[in-house]
């Protein structure tokens, strides 16, 4: 079961399993109970669809955030990454995935209808699309551009390119293309 977790290979799963069986029965029970309790109490925020333990998540409840900027992400884990950077102070909208027809994920499977509802109810000056640059991500970005063209709002996406400390010599061609295309004045 441990090897079914993302990022956990066979060796790591084995190491975790041996660690768990070396702990006391009470400790393992408490660990398992915490996992089950967490899974049973976690729900999705009814406004942005971030994970939460109440109707609205802590971000949607924060009235000090910039109410005119909305950041669209594919999954709740993306919110955690952006929040860790401590640069974005607006609100979020979680799509719940990316368009991938081969995997059976079509626009109707995502929270596009809910995005339309938010756009009609709330007033945003900017929508930031913070989605990974993959085939599925780029497909979703193009779809969102079309959806959002119905509203008078500035739509931006994250810049892609070289990470800090990267060597150009070891950078793949696509990343280098994105870096050149997304260049900025200095």
PDB file of C-alpha atoms in Angstrom:
ATOM      1  CA  UNK A   1       0.000   0.000   0.000  1.00  0.00           C
ATOM      2  CA  UNK A   2       2.838   2.419   0.777  1.00  0.00           C
ATOM      3  CA  UNK A   3       4.273   2.000  -2.728  1.00  0.00           C
ATOM      4  CA  UNK A   4       0.974   3.221  -4.206  1.00  0.00           C
ATOM      5  CA  UNK A   5       1.665   6.699  -2.794  1.00  0.00           C
ATOM      6  CA  UNK A   6       3.058   9.240  -5.270  1.00  0.00           C
ATOM      7  CA  UNK A   7       6.835   9.526  -5.157  1.00  0.00           C
ATOM      8  CA  UNK A   8       7.253   6.381  -3.056  1.00  0.00           C
ATOM      9  CA  UNK A   9       9.138   3.627  -4.848  1.00  0.00           C
ATOM     10  CA  UNK A  10       9.562   0.025  -3.738  1.00  0.00           C
ATOM     11  CA  UNK A  11      12.676   0.696  -1.631  1.00  0.00           C
ATOM     12  CA  UNK A  12      11.146   3.709   0.118  1.00  0.00           C
ATOM     13  CA  UNK A  13       7.936   1.755   0.741  1.00  0.00           C
ATOM     14  CA  UNK A  14       9.933  -1.066   2.260  1.00  0.00           C
ATOM     15  CA  UNK A  15      11.874   1.367   4.477  1.00  0.00           C
ATOM     16  CA  UNK A  16       8.614   2.986   5.639  1.00  0.00           C
ATOM     17  CA  UNK A  17       7.026  -0.414   6.296  1.00  0.00           C
ATOM     18  CA  UNK A  18       9.972  -1.536   8.433  1.00  0.00           C
ATOM     19  CA  UNK A  19       9.847   1.761  10.307  1.00  0.00           C
ATOM     20  CA  UNK A  20       6.122   1.359  11.017  1.00  0.00           C
ATOM     21  CA  UNK A  21       6.455  -2.219  12.283  1.00  0.00           C
ATOM     22  CA  UNK A  22       9.295  -1.143  14.580  1.00  0.00           C
ATOM     23  CA  UNK A  23       7.001   1.392  16.287  1.00  0.00           C
ATOM     24  CA  UNK A  24       4.654   0.464  19.118  1.00  0.00           C
ATOM     25  CA  UNK A  25       1.163  -0.770  18.246  1.00  0.00           C
ATOM     26  CA  UNK A  26      -0.280   2.349  19.888  1.00  0.00           C
ATOM     27  CA  UNK A  27       1.931   4.611  17.799  1.00  0.00           C
ATOM     28  CA  UNK A  28       0.948   2.853  14.553  1.00  0.00           C
ATOM     29  CA  UNK A  29      -2.706   2.933  15.581  1.00  0.00           C
ATOM     30  CA  UNK A  30      -2.474   6.688  16.317  1.00  0.00           C
ATOM     31  CA  UNK A  31      -0.792   7.243  12.928  1.00  0.00           C
ATOM     32  CA  UNK A  32      -3.513   5.268  11.109  1.00  0.00           C
ATOM     33  CA  UNK A  33      -6.294   6.969  13.113  1.00  0.00           C
ATOM     34  CA  UNK A  34      -4.879  10.404  12.229  1.00  0.00           C
ATOM     35  CA  UNK A  35      -4.868   9.485   8.530  1.00  0.00           C
ATOM     36  CA  UNK A  36      -8.457   8.193   8.636  1.00  0.00           C
ATOM     37  CA  UNK A  37      -9.718  11.133  10.716  1.00  0.00           C
ATOM     38  CA  UNK A  38      -8.025  13.614   8.386  1.00  0.00           C
ATOM     39  CA  UNK A  39      -9.532  11.953   5.315  1.00  0.00           C
ATOM     40  CA  UNK A  40     -12.979  11.962   6.933  1.00  0.00           C
ATOM     41  CA  UNK A  41     -12.890  15.633   7.982  1.00  0.00           C
ATOM     42  CA  UNK A  42     -11.272  17.205   4.916  1.00  0.00           C
ATOM     43  CA  UNK A  43     -13.689  18.730   2.414  1.00  0.00           C
ATOM     44  CA  UNK A  44     -13.496  21.199  -0.436  1.00  0.00           C
ATOM     45  CA  UNK A  45     -14.087  24.913   0.115  1.00  0.00           C
ATOM     46  CA  UNK A  46     -17.435  25.790  -1.488  1.00  0.00           C
ATOM     47  CA  UNK A  47     -15.992  28.958  -3.020  1.00  0.00           C
ATOM     48  CA  UNK A  48     -12.519  28.112  -4.346  1.00  0.00           C
ATOM     49  CA  UNK A  49     -12.379  24.287  -3.939  1.00  0.00           C
ATOM     50  CA  UNK A  50      -9.202  24.321  -1.876  1.00  0.00           C
ATOM     51  CA  UNK A  51      -9.049  21.668   0.842  1.00  0.00           C
ATOM     52  CA  UNK A  52     -10.531  22.779   4.122  1.00  0.00           C
ATOM     53  CA  UNK A  53     -12.037  21.483   7.331  1.00  0.00           C
ATOM     54  CA  UNK A  54     -14.950  23.943   7.161  1.00  0.00           C
ATOM     55  CA  UNK A  55     -17.356  25.372   4.536  1.00  0.00           C
ATOM     56  CA  UNK A  56     -14.863  28.051   3.419  1.00  0.00           C
ATOM     57  CA  UNK A  57     -11.084  27.664   3.521  1.00  0.00           C
ATOM     58  CA  UNK A  58      -8.811  29.956   5.505  1.00  0.00           C
ATOM     59  CA  UNK A  59      -7.856  31.889   2.347  1.00  0.00           C
ATOM     60  CA  UNK A  60     -11.448  32.630   1.312  1.00  0.00           C
ATOM     61  CA  UNK A  61     -12.172  33.738   4.879  1.00  0.00           C
ATOM     62  CA  UNK A  62      -9.234  36.185   4.867  1.00  0.00           C
ATOM     63  CA  UNK A  63     -10.715  39.634   4.161  1.00  0.00           C
ATOM     64  CA  UNK A  64      -7.248  41.229   3.979  1.00  0.00           C
ATOM     65  CA  UNK A  65      -6.461  39.567   0.643  1.00  0.00           C
ATOM     66  CA  UNK A  66      -6.742  41.372  -2.703  1.00  0.00           C
ATOM     67  CA  UNK A  67     -10.303  40.663  -3.783  1.00  0.00           C
ATOM     68  CA  UNK A  68      -9.807  41.786  -7.397  1.00  0.00           C
ATOM     69  CA  UNK A  69      -7.164  39.183  -8.333  1.00  0.00           C
ATOM     70  CA  UNK A  70      -7.988  35.521  -8.921  1.00  0.00           C
ATOM     71  CA  UNK A  71      -5.393  32.806  -9.462  1.00  0.00           C
ATOM     72  CA  UNK A  72      -6.570  29.680 -11.267  1.00  0.00           C
ATOM     73  CA  UNK A  73      -4.717  26.470 -10.369  1.00  0.00           C
ATOM     74  CA  UNK A  74      -5.288  22.843 -11.268  1.00  0.00           C
ATOM     75  CA  UNK A  75      -5.047  21.273  -7.782  1.00  0.00           C
ATOM     76  CA  UNK A  76      -5.081  22.376  -4.114  1.00  0.00           C
ATOM     77  CA  UNK A  77      -1.400  21.421  -3.796  1.00  0.00           C
ATOM     78  CA  UNK A  78      -0.597  24.281  -6.199  1.00  0.00           C
ATOM     79  CA  UNK A  79      -2.102  26.742  -3.706  1.00  0.00           C
ATOM     80  CA  UNK A  80       0.260  25.471  -1.016  1.00  0.00           C
ATOM     81  CA  UNK A  81       3.270  26.012  -3.301  1.00  0.00           C
ATOM     82  CA  UNK A  82       2.185  29.549  -4.252  1.00  0.00           C
ATOM     83  CA  UNK A  83       1.361  30.456  -0.648  1.00  0.00           C
ATOM     84  CA  UNK A  84       4.792  29.223   0.452  1.00  0.00           C
ATOM     85  CA  UNK A  85       6.379  31.799  -1.894  1.00  0.00           C
ATOM     86  CA  UNK A  86       4.495  34.542   0.022  1.00  0.00           C
ATOM     87  CA  UNK A  87       4.115  36.780  -3.044  1.00  0.00           C
ATOM     88  CA  UNK A  88       0.482  36.306  -4.125  1.00  0.00           C
ATOM     89  CA  UNK A  89      -2.199  37.895  -1.942  1.00  0.00           C
ATOM     90  CA  UNK A  90      -5.355  37.393  -4.007  1.00  0.00           C
ATOM     91  CA  UNK A  91      -7.870  34.548  -4.075  1.00  0.00           C
ATOM     92  CA  UNK A  92      -7.841  31.173  -5.839  1.00  0.00           C
ATOM     93  CA  UNK A  93      -9.989  28.924  -7.985  1.00  0.00           C
ATOM     94  CA  UNK A  94      -9.097  25.204  -8.179  1.00  0.00           C
ATOM     95  CA  UNK A  95     -10.091  23.491 -11.433  1.00  0.00           C
ATOM     96  CA  UNK A  96      -9.702  19.961 -10.104  1.00  0.00           C
ATOM     97  CA  UNK A  97      -7.406  18.743 -12.862  1.00  0.00           C
ATOM     98  CA  UNK A  98      -6.288  19.493 -16.407  1.00  0.00           C
ATOM     99  CA  UNK A  99      -7.916  18.785 -19.746  1.00  0.00           C
ATOM    100  CA  UNK A 100      -6.654  15.418 -20.973  1.00  0.00           C
ATOM    101  CA  UNK A 101      -9.015  13.692 -23.435  1.00  0.00           C
ATOM    102  CA  UNK A 102      -6.821  10.566 -23.521  1.00  0.00           C
ATOM    103  CA  UNK A 103      -7.352  10.190 -19.764  1.00  0.00           C
ATOM    104  CA  UNK A 104     -11.068  10.980 -20.035  1.00  0.00           C
ATOM    105  CA  UNK A 105     -10.733  14.471 -18.545  1.00  0.00           C
ATOM    106  CA  UNK A 106     -12.788  16.931 -20.593  1.00  0.00           C
ATOM    107  CA  UNK A 107     -13.650  20.580 -19.809  1.00  0.00           C
ATOM    108  CA  UNK A 108     -16.973  19.426 -18.341  1.00  0.00           C
ATOM    109  CA  UNK A 109     -15.017  17.396 -15.773  1.00  0.00           C
ATOM    110  CA  UNK A 110     -13.357  20.543 -14.417  1.00  0.00           C
ATOM    111  CA  UNK A 111     -14.827  23.369 -12.343  1.00  0.00           C
ATOM    112  CA  UNK A 112     -15.355  25.647 -15.338  1.00  0.00           C
ATOM    113  CA  UNK A 113     -19.066  26.175 -14.626  1.00  0.00           C
ATOM    114  CA  UNK A 114     -18.181  27.288 -11.097  1.00  0.00           C
ATOM    115  CA  UNK A 115     -15.564  29.650 -12.553  1.00  0.00           C
ATOM    116  CA  UNK A 116     -18.274  31.220 -14.753  1.00  0.00           C
ATOM    117  CA  UNK A 117     -20.467  31.670 -11.661  1.00  0.00           C
ATOM    118  CA  UNK A 118     -17.638  33.411  -9.797  1.00  0.00           C
ATOM    119  CA  UNK A 119     -16.913  35.655 -12.765  1.00  0.00           C
ATOM    120  CA  UNK A 120     -20.567  36.742 -12.863  1.00  0.00           C
ATOM    121  CA  UNK A 121     -20.818  37.326  -9.083  1.00  0.00           C
ATOM    122  CA  UNK A 122     -17.408  38.848  -8.315  1.00  0.00           C
ATOM    123  CA  UNK A 123     -15.411  41.625  -9.950  1.00  0.00           C
ATOM    124  CA  UNK A 124     -11.816  40.780 -10.876  1.00  0.00           C
ATOM    125  CA  UNK A 125      -9.291  43.087 -12.534  1.00  0.00           C
ATOM    126  CA  UNK A 126      -6.856  40.249 -13.240  1.00  0.00           C
ATOM    127  CA  UNK A 127      -6.972  36.490 -13.611  1.00  0.00           C
ATOM    128  CA  UNK A 128      -3.646  34.699 -13.233  1.00  0.00           C
ATOM    129  CA  UNK A 129      -3.494  31.219 -14.711  1.00  0.00           C
ATOM    130  CA  UNK A 130      -0.934  29.244 -12.687  1.00  0.00           C
ATOM    131  CA  UNK A 131      -0.866  25.914 -14.460  1.00  0.00           C
ATOM    132  CA  UNK A 132       2.096  23.653 -15.247  1.00  0.00           C
ATOM    133  CA  UNK A 133       3.559  23.930 -18.725  1.00  0.00           C
ATOM    134  CA  UNK A 134       2.709  20.477 -20.048  1.00  0.00           C
ATOM    135  CA  UNK A 135       0.642  19.362 -23.029  1.00  0.00           C
ATOM    136  CA  UNK A 136      -2.411  19.048 -20.743  1.00  0.00           C
ATOM    137  CA  UNK A 137      -1.585  22.316 -18.989  1.00  0.00           C
ATOM    138  CA  UNK A 138      -1.164  24.246 -22.230  1.00  0.00           C
ATOM    139  CA  UNK A 139      -4.414  22.759 -23.561  1.00  0.00           C
ATOM    140  CA  UNK A 140      -6.205  23.879 -20.391  1.00  0.00           C
ATOM    141  CA  UNK A 141      -4.651  27.363 -20.609  1.00  0.00           C
ATOM    142  CA  UNK A 142      -5.876  27.756 -24.211  1.00  0.00           C
ATOM    143  CA  UNK A 143      -9.345  26.619 -23.187  1.00  0.00           C
ATOM    144  CA  UNK A 144      -9.396  29.058 -20.249  1.00  0.00           C
ATOM    145  CA  UNK A 145      -8.251  31.921 -22.489  1.00  0.00           C
ATOM    146  CA  UNK A 146     -11.275  31.263 -24.678  1.00  0.00           C
ATOM    147  CA  UNK A 147     -13.631  30.992 -21.678  1.00  0.00           C
ATOM    148  CA  UNK A 148     -12.301  34.184 -20.078  1.00  0.00           C
ATOM    149  CA  UNK A 149     -12.435  36.201 -23.305  1.00  0.00           C
ATOM    150  CA  UNK A 150     -16.156  36.716 -22.576  1.00  0.00           C
ATOM    151  CA  UNK A 151     -15.231  38.892 -19.569  1.00  0.00           C
ATOM    152  CA  UNK A 152     -13.506  42.263 -19.478  1.00  0.00           C
ATOM    153  CA  UNK A 153     -10.588  41.175 -17.343  1.00  0.00           C
ATOM    154  CA  UNK A 154      -6.820  41.034 -17.825  1.00  0.00           C
ATOM    155  CA  UNK A 155      -5.708  37.411 -18.145  1.00  0.00           C
ATOM    156  CA  UNK A 156      -2.079  36.514 -17.440  1.00  0.00           C
ATOM    157  CA  UNK A 157      -0.163  33.304 -16.954  1.00  0.00           C
ATOM    158  CA  UNK A 158       2.977  32.479 -15.048  1.00  0.00           C
ATOM    159  CA  UNK A 159       6.265  33.100 -16.811  1.00  0.00           C
ATOM    160  CA  UNK A 160       8.206  29.975 -17.666  1.00  0.00           C
ATOM    161  CA  UNK A 161      11.910  29.628 -18.188  1.00  0.00           C
ATOM    162  CA  UNK A 162      15.167  29.118 -16.378  1.00  0.00           C
ATOM    163  CA  UNK A 163      15.074  28.533 -12.646  1.00  0.00           C
ATOM    164  CA  UNK A 164      17.448  30.476 -10.399  1.00  0.00           C
ATOM    165  CA  UNK A 165      20.926  28.965 -10.444  1.00  0.00           C
ATOM    166  CA  UNK A 166      20.341  26.947 -13.628  1.00  0.00           C
ATOM    167  CA  UNK A 167      23.101  26.505 -16.214  1.00  0.00           C
ATOM    168  CA  UNK A 168      22.021  27.298 -19.776  1.00  0.00           C
ATOM    169  CA  UNK A 169      24.302  24.540 -21.028  1.00  0.00           C
ATOM    170  CA  UNK A 170      22.255  21.881 -19.148  1.00  0.00           C
ATOM    171  CA  UNK A 171      18.801  23.313 -19.855  1.00  0.00           C
ATOM    172  CA  UNK A 172      16.435  21.397 -22.127  1.00  0.00           C
ATOM    173  CA  UNK A 173      15.326  22.983 -25.405  1.00  0.00           C
ATOM    174  CA  UNK A 174      11.688  23.602 -24.446  1.00  0.00           C
ATOM    175  CA  UNK A 175      12.637  25.391 -21.210  1.00  0.00           C
ATOM    176  CA  UNK A 176      15.169  27.478 -23.109  1.00  0.00           C
ATOM    177  CA  UNK A 177      12.542  28.351 -25.752  1.00  0.00           C
ATOM    178  CA  UNK A 178      10.100  29.431 -23.013  1.00  0.00           C
ATOM    179  CA  UNK A 179      12.818  31.503 -21.337  1.00  0.00           C
ATOM    180  CA  UNK A 180      13.636  33.327 -24.570  1.00  0.00           C
ATOM    181  CA  UNK A 181       9.989  33.864 -25.465  1.00  0.00           C
ATOM    182  CA  UNK A 182       9.188  35.142 -21.950  1.00  0.00           C
ATOM    183  CA  UNK A 183      12.168  37.485 -21.693  1.00  0.00           C
ATOM    184  CA  UNK A 184      11.682  40.824 -19.918  1.00  0.00           C
ATOM    185  CA  UNK A 185      13.358  44.245 -20.100  1.00  0.00           C
ATOM    186  CA  UNK A 186      16.105  45.031 -17.615  1.00  0.00           C
TER     187      UNK A 186
END
